[in-house]
């Protein structure tokens, strides 16, 4: 079975910024995968993110964001980095209940947990999502999956089983 949905966290996962809510919009693009906010704070996409998002779309894989942040700076950064249009659903809320966000994403896309892969750098979030959505592949970025280049290789395998071989 092919993975039909990738749900990604933002802070310290999709990009290197630890808390985009502390940034000051507007953002402006200063290079490929690099933006700065109004105060000069730099936000960089992780290596291979653009390739992963593009390849996922070409394979028909849906993309979503589940992020504990303020909506305005998160969406502003996504737009300035040139990746916002890749996402089918963006859920950015100022609370840590990722399991609720994931539930809304699955419902919006009419998919089951078994169809989805969730990636977050926070071990607690990964565990909560796993408990609330049995069957989902929930991976900790930096541990279960070390880079978006590795994730791209697994996606190229075109099968959800490609994600089951990792710890998590």
mmCIF file with all atom_site columns, C-alpha atoms in Angstrom:
data_model
loop_
_atom_site.group_PDB
_atom_site.id
_atom_site.type_symbol
_atom_site.label_atom_id
_atom_site.label_alt_id
_atom_site.label_comp_id
_atom_site.label_asym_id
_atom_site.label_entity_id
_atom_site.label_seq_id
_atom_site.pdbx_PDB_ins_code
_atom_site.Cartn_x
_atom_site.Cartn_y
_atom_site.Cartn_z
_atom_site.occupancy
_atom_site.B_iso_or_equiv
_atom_site.pdbx_formal_charge
_atom_site.auth_seq_id
_atom_site.auth_comp_id
_atom_site.auth_asym_id
_atom_site.auth_atom_id
_atom_site.pdbx_PDB_model_num
ATOM 1   C CA . UNK A 1 1   ? 0.000   0.000  0.000  1.00 0.00 ? 1   UNK A CA 1
ATOM 2   C CA . UNK A 1 2   ? 1.307   3.410  -0.966 1.00 0.00 ? 2   UNK A CA 1
ATOM 3   C CA . UNK A 1 3   ? 1.573   6.131  1.707  1.00 0.00 ? 3   UNK A CA 1
ATOM 4   C CA . UNK A 1 4   ? -1.227  8.511  0.713  1.00 0.00 ? 4   UNK A CA 1
ATOM 5   C CA . UNK A 1 5   ? -0.456  11.338 3.134  1.00 0.00 ? 5   UNK A CA 1
ATOM 6   C CA . UNK A 1 6   ? 2.584   12.938 4.769  1.00 0.00 ? 6   UNK A CA 1
ATOM 7   C CA . UNK A 1 7   ? 1.822   15.139 7.791  1.00 0.00 ? 7   UNK A CA 1
ATOM 8   C CA . UNK A 1 8   ? 4.745   17.346 8.773  1.00 0.00 ? 8   UNK A CA 1
ATOM 9   C CA . UNK A 1 9   ? 5.598   19.461 11.785 1.00 0.00 ? 9   UNK A CA 1
ATOM 10  C CA . UNK A 1 10  ? 7.283   22.812 11.105 1.00 0.00 ? 10  UNK A CA 1
ATOM 11  C CA . UNK A 1 11  ? 9.644   23.957 13.903 1.00 0.00 ? 11  UNK A CA 1
ATOM 12  C CA . UNK A 1 12  ? 12.904  21.964 13.950 1.00 0.00 ? 12  UNK A CA 1
ATOM 13  C CA . UNK A 1 13  ? 11.370  19.543 11.449 1.00 0.00 ? 13  UNK A CA 1
ATOM 14  C CA . UNK A 1 14  ? 10.513  21.171 8.105  1.00 0.00 ? 14  UNK A CA 1
ATOM 15  C CA . UNK A 1 15  ? 12.771  24.111 8.939  1.00 0.00 ? 15  UNK A CA 1
ATOM 16  C CA . UNK A 1 16  ? 15.602  24.913 11.350 1.00 0.00 ? 16  UNK A CA 1
ATOM 17  C CA . UNK A 1 17  ? 13.736  27.569 13.356 1.00 0.00 ? 17  UNK A CA 1
ATOM 18  C CA . UNK A 1 18  ? 12.929  26.442 16.930 1.00 0.00 ? 18  UNK A CA 1
ATOM 19  C CA . UNK A 1 19  ? 9.775   28.607 17.295 1.00 0.00 ? 19  UNK A CA 1
ATOM 20  C CA . UNK A 1 20  ? 8.358   30.455 14.295 1.00 0.00 ? 20  UNK A CA 1
ATOM 21  C CA . UNK A 1 21  ? 5.757   32.086 16.585 1.00 0.00 ? 21  UNK A CA 1
ATOM 22  C CA . UNK A 1 22  ? 8.546   34.282 17.966 1.00 0.00 ? 22  UNK A CA 1
ATOM 23  C CA . UNK A 1 23  ? 9.401   35.581 14.481 1.00 0.00 ? 23  UNK A CA 1
ATOM 24  C CA . UNK A 1 24  ? 8.191   38.976 13.268 1.00 0.00 ? 24  UNK A CA 1
ATOM 25  C CA . UNK A 1 25  ? 6.347   38.967 9.924  1.00 0.00 ? 25  UNK A CA 1
ATOM 26  C CA . UNK A 1 26  ? 6.540   39.867 7.163  1.00 0.00 ? 26  UNK A CA 1
ATOM 27  C CA . UNK A 1 27  ? 9.052   37.376 5.807  1.00 0.00 ? 27  UNK A CA 1
ATOM 28  C CA . UNK A 1 28  ? 11.013  37.804 2.622  1.00 0.00 ? 28  UNK A CA 1
ATOM 29  C CA . UNK A 1 29  ? 12.807  35.212 0.580  1.00 0.00 ? 29  UNK A CA 1
ATOM 30  C CA . UNK A 1 30  ? 16.574  35.708 0.427  1.00 0.00 ? 30  UNK A CA 1
ATOM 31  C CA . UNK A 1 31  ? 17.607  32.498 -1.313 1.00 0.00 ? 31  UNK A CA 1
ATOM 32  C CA . UNK A 1 32  ? 16.488  29.017 -2.268 1.00 0.00 ? 32  UNK A CA 1
ATOM 33  C CA . UNK A 1 33  ? 14.779  27.657 0.850  1.00 0.00 ? 33  UNK A CA 1
ATOM 34  C CA . UNK A 1 34  ? 15.841  30.652 2.969  1.00 0.00 ? 34  UNK A CA 1
ATOM 35  C CA . UNK A 1 35  ? 13.742  33.528 4.335  1.00 0.00 ? 35  UNK A CA 1
ATOM 36  C CA . UNK A 1 36  ? 14.199  36.261 6.932  1.00 0.00 ? 36  UNK A CA 1
ATOM 37  C CA . UNK A 1 37  ? 11.641  37.965 9.116  1.00 0.00 ? 37  UNK A CA 1
ATOM 38  C CA . UNK A 1 38  ? 11.309  41.728 9.723  1.00 0.00 ? 38  UNK A CA 1
ATOM 39  C CA . UNK A 1 39  ? 14.027  41.592 12.402 1.00 0.00 ? 39  UNK A CA 1
ATOM 40  C CA . UNK A 1 40  ? 16.516  39.573 10.363 1.00 0.00 ? 40  UNK A CA 1
ATOM 41  C CA . UNK A 1 41  ? 15.842  36.146 11.899 1.00 0.00 ? 41  UNK A CA 1
ATOM 42  C CA . UNK A 1 42  ? 16.794  33.528 9.305  1.00 0.00 ? 42  UNK A CA 1
ATOM 43  C CA . UNK A 1 43  ? 14.569  30.507 8.622  1.00 0.00 ? 43  UNK A CA 1
ATOM 44  C CA . UNK A 1 44  ? 15.979  27.686 6.473  1.00 0.00 ? 44  UNK A CA 1
ATOM 45  C CA . UNK A 1 45  ? 14.234  24.663 5.045  1.00 0.00 ? 45  UNK A CA 1
ATOM 46  C CA . UNK A 1 46  ? 15.944  21.379 5.844  1.00 0.00 ? 46  UNK A CA 1
ATOM 47  C CA . UNK A 1 47  ? 18.012  19.775 3.101  1.00 0.00 ? 47  UNK A CA 1
ATOM 48  C CA . UNK A 1 48  ? 15.915  17.893 0.491  1.00 0.00 ? 48  UNK A CA 1
ATOM 49  C CA . UNK A 1 49  ? 12.584  19.439 1.604  1.00 0.00 ? 49  UNK A CA 1
ATOM 50  C CA . UNK A 1 50  ? 11.817  20.988 -1.794 1.00 0.00 ? 50  UNK A CA 1
ATOM 51  C CA . UNK A 1 51  ? 12.667  17.759 -3.584 1.00 0.00 ? 51  UNK A CA 1
ATOM 52  C CA . UNK A 1 52  ? 10.552  15.717 -1.162 1.00 0.00 ? 52  UNK A CA 1
ATOM 53  C CA . UNK A 1 53  ? 7.494   17.974 -1.499 1.00 0.00 ? 53  UNK A CA 1
ATOM 54  C CA . UNK A 1 54  ? 7.767   18.070 -5.273 1.00 0.00 ? 54  UNK A CA 1
ATOM 55  C CA . UNK A 1 55  ? 8.218   14.303 -5.589 1.00 0.00 ? 55  UNK A CA 1
ATOM 56  C CA . UNK A 1 56  ? 5.355   13.591 -3.173 1.00 0.00 ? 56  UNK A CA 1
ATOM 57  C CA . UNK A 1 57  ? 3.026   15.724 -5.284 1.00 0.00 ? 57  UNK A CA 1
ATOM 58  C CA . UNK A 1 58  ? 4.147   14.015 -8.494 1.00 0.00 ? 58  UNK A CA 1
ATOM 59  C CA . UNK A 1 59  ? 3.339   10.638 -6.896 1.00 0.00 ? 59  UNK A CA 1
ATOM 60  C CA . UNK A 1 60  ? -0.114  11.839 -5.805 1.00 0.00 ? 60  UNK A CA 1
ATOM 61  C CA . UNK A 1 61  ? 0.776   11.841 -2.103 1.00 0.00 ? 61  UNK A CA 1
ATOM 62  C CA . UNK A 1 62  ? -1.200  14.432 -0.129 1.00 0.00 ? 62  UNK A CA 1
ATOM 63  C CA . UNK A 1 63  ? 0.779   16.812 2.084  1.00 0.00 ? 63  UNK A CA 1
ATOM 64  C CA . UNK A 1 64  ? -0.299  18.438 5.332  1.00 0.00 ? 64  UNK A CA 1
ATOM 65  C CA . UNK A 1 65  ? 1.094   20.542 8.157  1.00 0.00 ? 65  UNK A CA 1
ATOM 66  C CA . UNK A 1 66  ? 0.278   19.993 11.837 1.00 0.00 ? 66  UNK A CA 1
ATOM 67  C CA . UNK A 1 67  ? 1.998   22.713 13.855 1.00 0.00 ? 67  UNK A CA 1
ATOM 68  C CA . UNK A 1 68  ? 1.794   24.109 17.394 1.00 0.00 ? 68  UNK A CA 1
ATOM 69  C CA . UNK A 1 69  ? 2.313   27.776 16.494 1.00 0.00 ? 69  UNK A CA 1
ATOM 70  C CA . UNK A 1 70  ? 0.633   31.062 15.741 1.00 0.00 ? 70  UNK A CA 1
ATOM 71  C CA . UNK A 1 71  ? -0.925  30.924 12.290 1.00 0.00 ? 71  UNK A CA 1
ATOM 72  C CA . UNK A 1 72  ? 0.306   34.253 10.855 1.00 0.00 ? 72  UNK A CA 1
ATOM 73  C CA . UNK A 1 73  ? 4.070   33.754 11.232 1.00 0.00 ? 73  UNK A CA 1
ATOM 74  C CA . UNK A 1 74  ? 3.892   30.058 10.281 1.00 0.00 ? 74  UNK A CA 1
ATOM 75  C CA . UNK A 1 75  ? 1.933   30.676 7.081  1.00 0.00 ? 75  UNK A CA 1
ATOM 76  C CA . UNK A 1 76  ? 4.041   33.745 6.277  1.00 0.00 ? 76  UNK A CA 1
ATOM 77  C CA . UNK A 1 77  ? 7.211   31.682 6.494  1.00 0.00 ? 77  UNK A CA 1
ATOM 78  C CA . UNK A 1 78  ? 5.717   28.849 4.400  1.00 0.00 ? 78  UNK A CA 1
ATOM 79  C CA . UNK A 1 79  ? 4.776   31.373 1.731  1.00 0.00 ? 79  UNK A CA 1
ATOM 80  C CA . UNK A 1 80  ? 8.119   33.201 1.731  1.00 0.00 ? 80  UNK A CA 1
ATOM 81  C CA . UNK A 1 81  ? 9.979   29.883 1.508  1.00 0.00 ? 81  UNK A CA 1
ATOM 82  C CA . UNK A 1 82  ? 7.908   28.941 -1.529 1.00 0.00 ? 82  UNK A CA 1
ATOM 83  C CA . UNK A 1 83  ? 6.366   25.772 -0.094 1.00 0.00 ? 83  UNK A CA 1
ATOM 84  C CA . UNK A 1 84  ? 2.872   26.772 1.028  1.00 0.00 ? 84  UNK A CA 1
ATOM 85  C CA . UNK A 1 85  ? 1.271   25.770 -2.279 1.00 0.00 ? 85  UNK A CA 1
ATOM 86  C CA . UNK A 1 86  ? 2.500   22.177 -1.902 1.00 0.00 ? 86  UNK A CA 1
ATOM 87  C CA . UNK A 1 87  ? 0.247   21.535 1.107  1.00 0.00 ? 87  UNK A CA 1
ATOM 88  C CA . UNK A 1 88  ? -3.310  20.250 0.750  1.00 0.00 ? 88  UNK A CA 1
ATOM 89  C CA . UNK A 1 89  ? -4.163  21.030 4.387  1.00 0.00 ? 89  UNK A CA 1
ATOM 90  C CA . UNK A 1 90  ? -2.403  23.375 6.813  1.00 0.00 ? 90  UNK A CA 1
ATOM 91  C CA . UNK A 1 91  ? -3.388  23.156 10.468 1.00 0.00 ? 91  UNK A CA 1
ATOM 92  C CA . UNK A 1 92  ? -1.521  25.636 12.661 1.00 0.00 ? 92  UNK A CA 1
ATOM 93  C CA . UNK A 1 93  ? -2.936  26.132 16.137 1.00 0.00 ? 93  UNK A CA 1
ATOM 94  C CA . UNK A 1 94  ? -1.590  27.654 19.378 1.00 0.00 ? 94  UNK A CA 1
ATOM 95  C CA . UNK A 1 95  ? -1.793  24.425 21.425 1.00 0.00 ? 95  UNK A CA 1
ATOM 96  C CA . UNK A 1 96  ? 0.157   21.151 21.639 1.00 0.00 ? 96  UNK A CA 1
ATOM 97  C CA . UNK A 1 97  ? -2.709  18.749 20.837 1.00 0.00 ? 97  UNK A CA 1
ATOM 98  C CA . UNK A 1 98  ? -1.267  17.368 17.596 1.00 0.00 ? 98  UNK A CA 1
ATOM 99  C CA . UNK A 1 99  ? -3.499  14.307 17.832 1.00 0.00 ? 99  UNK A CA 1
ATOM 100 C CA . UNK A 1 100 ? -6.515  16.608 17.319 1.00 0.00 ? 100 UNK A CA 1
ATOM 101 C CA . UNK A 1 101 ? -4.826  18.367 14.405 1.00 0.00 ? 101 UNK A CA 1
ATOM 102 C CA . UNK A 1 102 ? -3.997  15.021 12.771 1.00 0.00 ? 102 UNK A CA 1
ATOM 103 C CA . UNK A 1 103 ? -7.611  13.888 13.262 1.00 0.00 ? 103 UNK A CA 1
ATOM 104 C CA . UNK A 1 104 ? -8.881  16.992 11.461 1.00 0.00 ? 104 UNK A CA 1
ATOM 105 C CA . UNK A 1 105 ? -6.399  16.489 8.622  1.00 0.00 ? 105 UNK A CA 1
ATOM 106 C CA . UNK A 1 106 ? -7.423  12.849 8.152  1.00 0.00 ? 106 UNK A CA 1
ATOM 107 C CA . UNK A 1 107 ? -11.099 13.838 8.189  1.00 0.00 ? 107 UNK A CA 1
ATOM 108 C CA . UNK A 1 108 ? -10.590 16.725 5.734  1.00 0.00 ? 108 UNK A CA 1
ATOM 109 C CA . UNK A 1 109 ? -8.869  14.390 3.273  1.00 0.00 ? 109 UNK A CA 1
ATOM 110 C CA . UNK A 1 110 ? -11.162 11.392 3.939  1.00 0.00 ? 110 UNK A CA 1
ATOM 111 C CA . UNK A 1 111 ? -8.186  9.189  4.800  1.00 0.00 ? 111 UNK A CA 1
ATOM 112 C CA . UNK A 1 112 ? -7.523  6.607  7.508  1.00 0.00 ? 112 UNK A CA 1
ATOM 113 C CA . UNK A 1 113 ? -4.574  6.580  9.936  1.00 0.00 ? 113 UNK A CA 1
ATOM 114 C CA . UNK A 1 114 ? -3.134  3.601  8.022  1.00 0.00 ? 114 UNK A CA 1
ATOM 115 C CA . UNK A 1 115 ? -2.795  5.861  4.967  1.00 0.00 ? 115 UNK A CA 1
ATOM 116 C CA . UNK A 1 116 ? -0.666  8.459  6.754  1.00 0.00 ? 116 UNK A CA 1
ATOM 117 C CA . UNK A 1 117 ? 2.878   9.138  7.901  1.00 0.00 ? 117 UNK A CA 1
ATOM 118 C CA . UNK A 1 118 ? 3.319   11.781 10.651 1.00 0.00 ? 118 UNK A CA 1
ATOM 119 C CA . UNK A 1 119 ? 6.718   13.358 11.308 1.00 0.00 ? 119 UNK A CA 1
ATOM 120 C CA . UNK A 1 120 ? 7.616   15.574 14.289 1.00 0.00 ? 120 UNK A CA 1
ATOM 121 C CA . UNK A 1 121 ? 10.810  16.303 16.207 1.00 0.00 ? 121 UNK A CA 1
ATOM 122 C CA . UNK A 1 122 ? 9.044   16.042 19.592 1.00 0.00 ? 122 UNK A CA 1
ATOM 123 C CA . UNK A 1 123 ? 8.901   12.515 21.041 1.00 0.00 ? 123 UNK A CA 1
ATOM 124 C CA . UNK A 1 124 ? 5.841   13.364 23.150 1.00 0.00 ? 124 UNK A CA 1
ATOM 125 C CA . UNK A 1 125 ? 3.892   14.528 20.105 1.00 0.00 ? 125 UNK A CA 1
ATOM 126 C CA . UNK A 1 126 ? 4.850   11.390 18.185 1.00 0.00 ? 126 UNK A CA 1
ATOM 127 C CA . UNK A 1 127 ? 3.621   9.163  21.033 1.00 0.00 ? 127 UNK A CA 1
ATOM 128 C CA . UNK A 1 128 ? 0.346   11.067 21.449 1.00 0.00 ? 128 UNK A CA 1
ATOM 129 C CA . UNK A 1 129 ? -0.415  10.817 17.737 1.00 0.00 ? 129 UNK A CA 1
ATOM 130 C CA . UNK A 1 130 ? 0.423   7.081  17.724 1.00 0.00 ? 130 UNK A CA 1
ATOM 131 C CA . UNK A 1 131 ? -1.865  6.429  20.711 1.00 0.00 ? 131 UNK A CA 1
ATOM 132 C CA . UNK A 1 132 ? -4.750  8.446  19.276 1.00 0.00 ? 132 UNK A CA 1
ATOM 133 C CA . UNK A 1 133 ? -4.489  7.123  15.710 1.00 0.00 ? 133 UNK A CA 1
ATOM 134 C CA . UNK A 1 134 ? -3.643  3.400  15.712 1.00 0.00 ? 134 UNK A CA 1
ATOM 135 C CA . UNK A 1 135 ? -2.185  2.366  12.380 1.00 0.00 ? 135 UNK A CA 1
ATOM 136 C CA . UNK A 1 136 ? -0.518  5.690  11.600 1.00 0.00 ? 136 UNK A CA 1
ATOM 137 C CA . UNK A 1 137 ? 3.224   5.637  11.004 1.00 0.00 ? 137 UNK A CA 1
ATOM 138 C CA . UNK A 1 138 ? 4.490   8.288  13.454 1.00 0.00 ? 138 UNK A CA 1
ATOM 139 C CA . UNK A 1 139 ? 8.187   9.094  13.262 1.00 0.00 ? 139 UNK A CA 1
ATOM 140 C CA . UNK A 1 140 ? 10.460  11.321 15.293 1.00 0.00 ? 140 UNK A CA 1
ATOM 141 C CA . UNK A 1 141 ? 12.540  13.594 13.068 1.00 0.00 ? 141 UNK A CA 1
ATOM 142 C CA . UNK A 1 142 ? 16.213  13.383 13.992 1.00 0.00 ? 142 UNK A CA 1
ATOM 143 C CA . UNK A 1 143 ? 15.845  9.902  15.445 1.00 0.00 ? 143 UNK A CA 1
ATOM 144 C CA . UNK A 1 144 ? 13.513  7.599  13.502 1.00 0.00 ? 144 UNK A CA 1
ATOM 145 C CA . UNK A 1 145 ? 14.141  9.530  10.312 1.00 0.00 ? 145 UNK A CA 1
ATOM 146 C CA . UNK A 1 146 ? 17.337  11.565 10.231 1.00 0.00 ? 146 UNK A CA 1
ATOM 147 C CA . UNK A 1 147 ? 16.761  13.805 7.224  1.00 0.00 ? 147 UNK A CA 1
ATOM 148 C CA . UNK A 1 148 ? 14.355  14.718 4.475  1.00 0.00 ? 148 UNK A CA 1
ATOM 149 C CA . UNK A 1 149 ? 16.831  13.132 2.048  1.00 0.00 ? 149 UNK A CA 1
ATOM 150 C CA . UNK A 1 150 ? 16.222  9.807  3.833  1.00 0.00 ? 150 UNK A CA 1
ATOM 151 C CA . UNK A 1 151 ? 12.478  10.456 3.781  1.00 0.00 ? 151 UNK A CA 1
ATOM 152 C CA . UNK A 1 152 ? 12.674  11.147 0.045  1.00 0.00 ? 152 UNK A CA 1
ATOM 153 C CA . UNK A 1 153 ? 14.402  7.777  -0.480 1.00 0.00 ? 153 UNK A CA 1
ATOM 154 C CA . UNK A 1 154 ? 11.624  6.029  1.462  1.00 0.00 ? 154 UNK A CA 1
ATOM 155 C CA . UNK A 1 155 ? 8.964   7.893  -0.515 1.00 0.00 ? 155 UNK A CA 1
ATOM 156 C CA . UNK A 1 156 ? 10.671  6.866  -3.745 1.00 0.00 ? 156 UNK A CA 1
ATOM 157 C CA . UNK A 1 157 ? 9.986   3.304  -2.579 1.00 0.00 ? 157 UNK A CA 1
ATOM 158 C CA . UNK A 1 158 ? 6.311   4.294  -3.103 1.00 0.00 ? 158 UNK A CA 1
ATOM 159 C CA . UNK A 1 159 ? 5.047   2.035  -0.356 1.00 0.00 ? 159 UNK A CA 1
ATOM 160 C CA . UNK A 1 160 ? 3.829   2.688  3.167  1.00 0.00 ? 160 UNK A CA 1
ATOM 161 C CA . UNK A 1 161 ? 5.919   -0.345 4.184  1.00 0.00 ? 161 UNK A CA 1
ATOM 162 C CA . UNK A 1 162 ? 8.990   1.759  3.375  1.00 0.00 ? 162 UNK A CA 1
ATOM 163 C CA . UNK A 1 163 ? 8.162   3.741  6.498  1.00 0.00 ? 163 UNK A CA 1
ATOM 164 C CA . UNK A 1 164 ? 7.419   0.746  8.717  1.00 0.00 ? 164 UNK A CA 1
ATOM 165 C CA . UNK A 1 165 ? 11.033  -0.398 8.604  1.00 0.00 ? 165 UNK A CA 1
ATOM 166 C CA . UNK A 1 166 ? 12.163  2.487  10.794 1.00 0.00 ? 166 UNK A CA 1
ATOM 167 C CA . UNK A 1 167 ? 11.933  2.661  14.548 1.00 0.00 ? 167 UNK A CA 1
ATOM 168 C CA . UNK A 1 168 ? 8.821   4.398  15.734 1.00 0.00 ? 168 UNK A CA 1
#
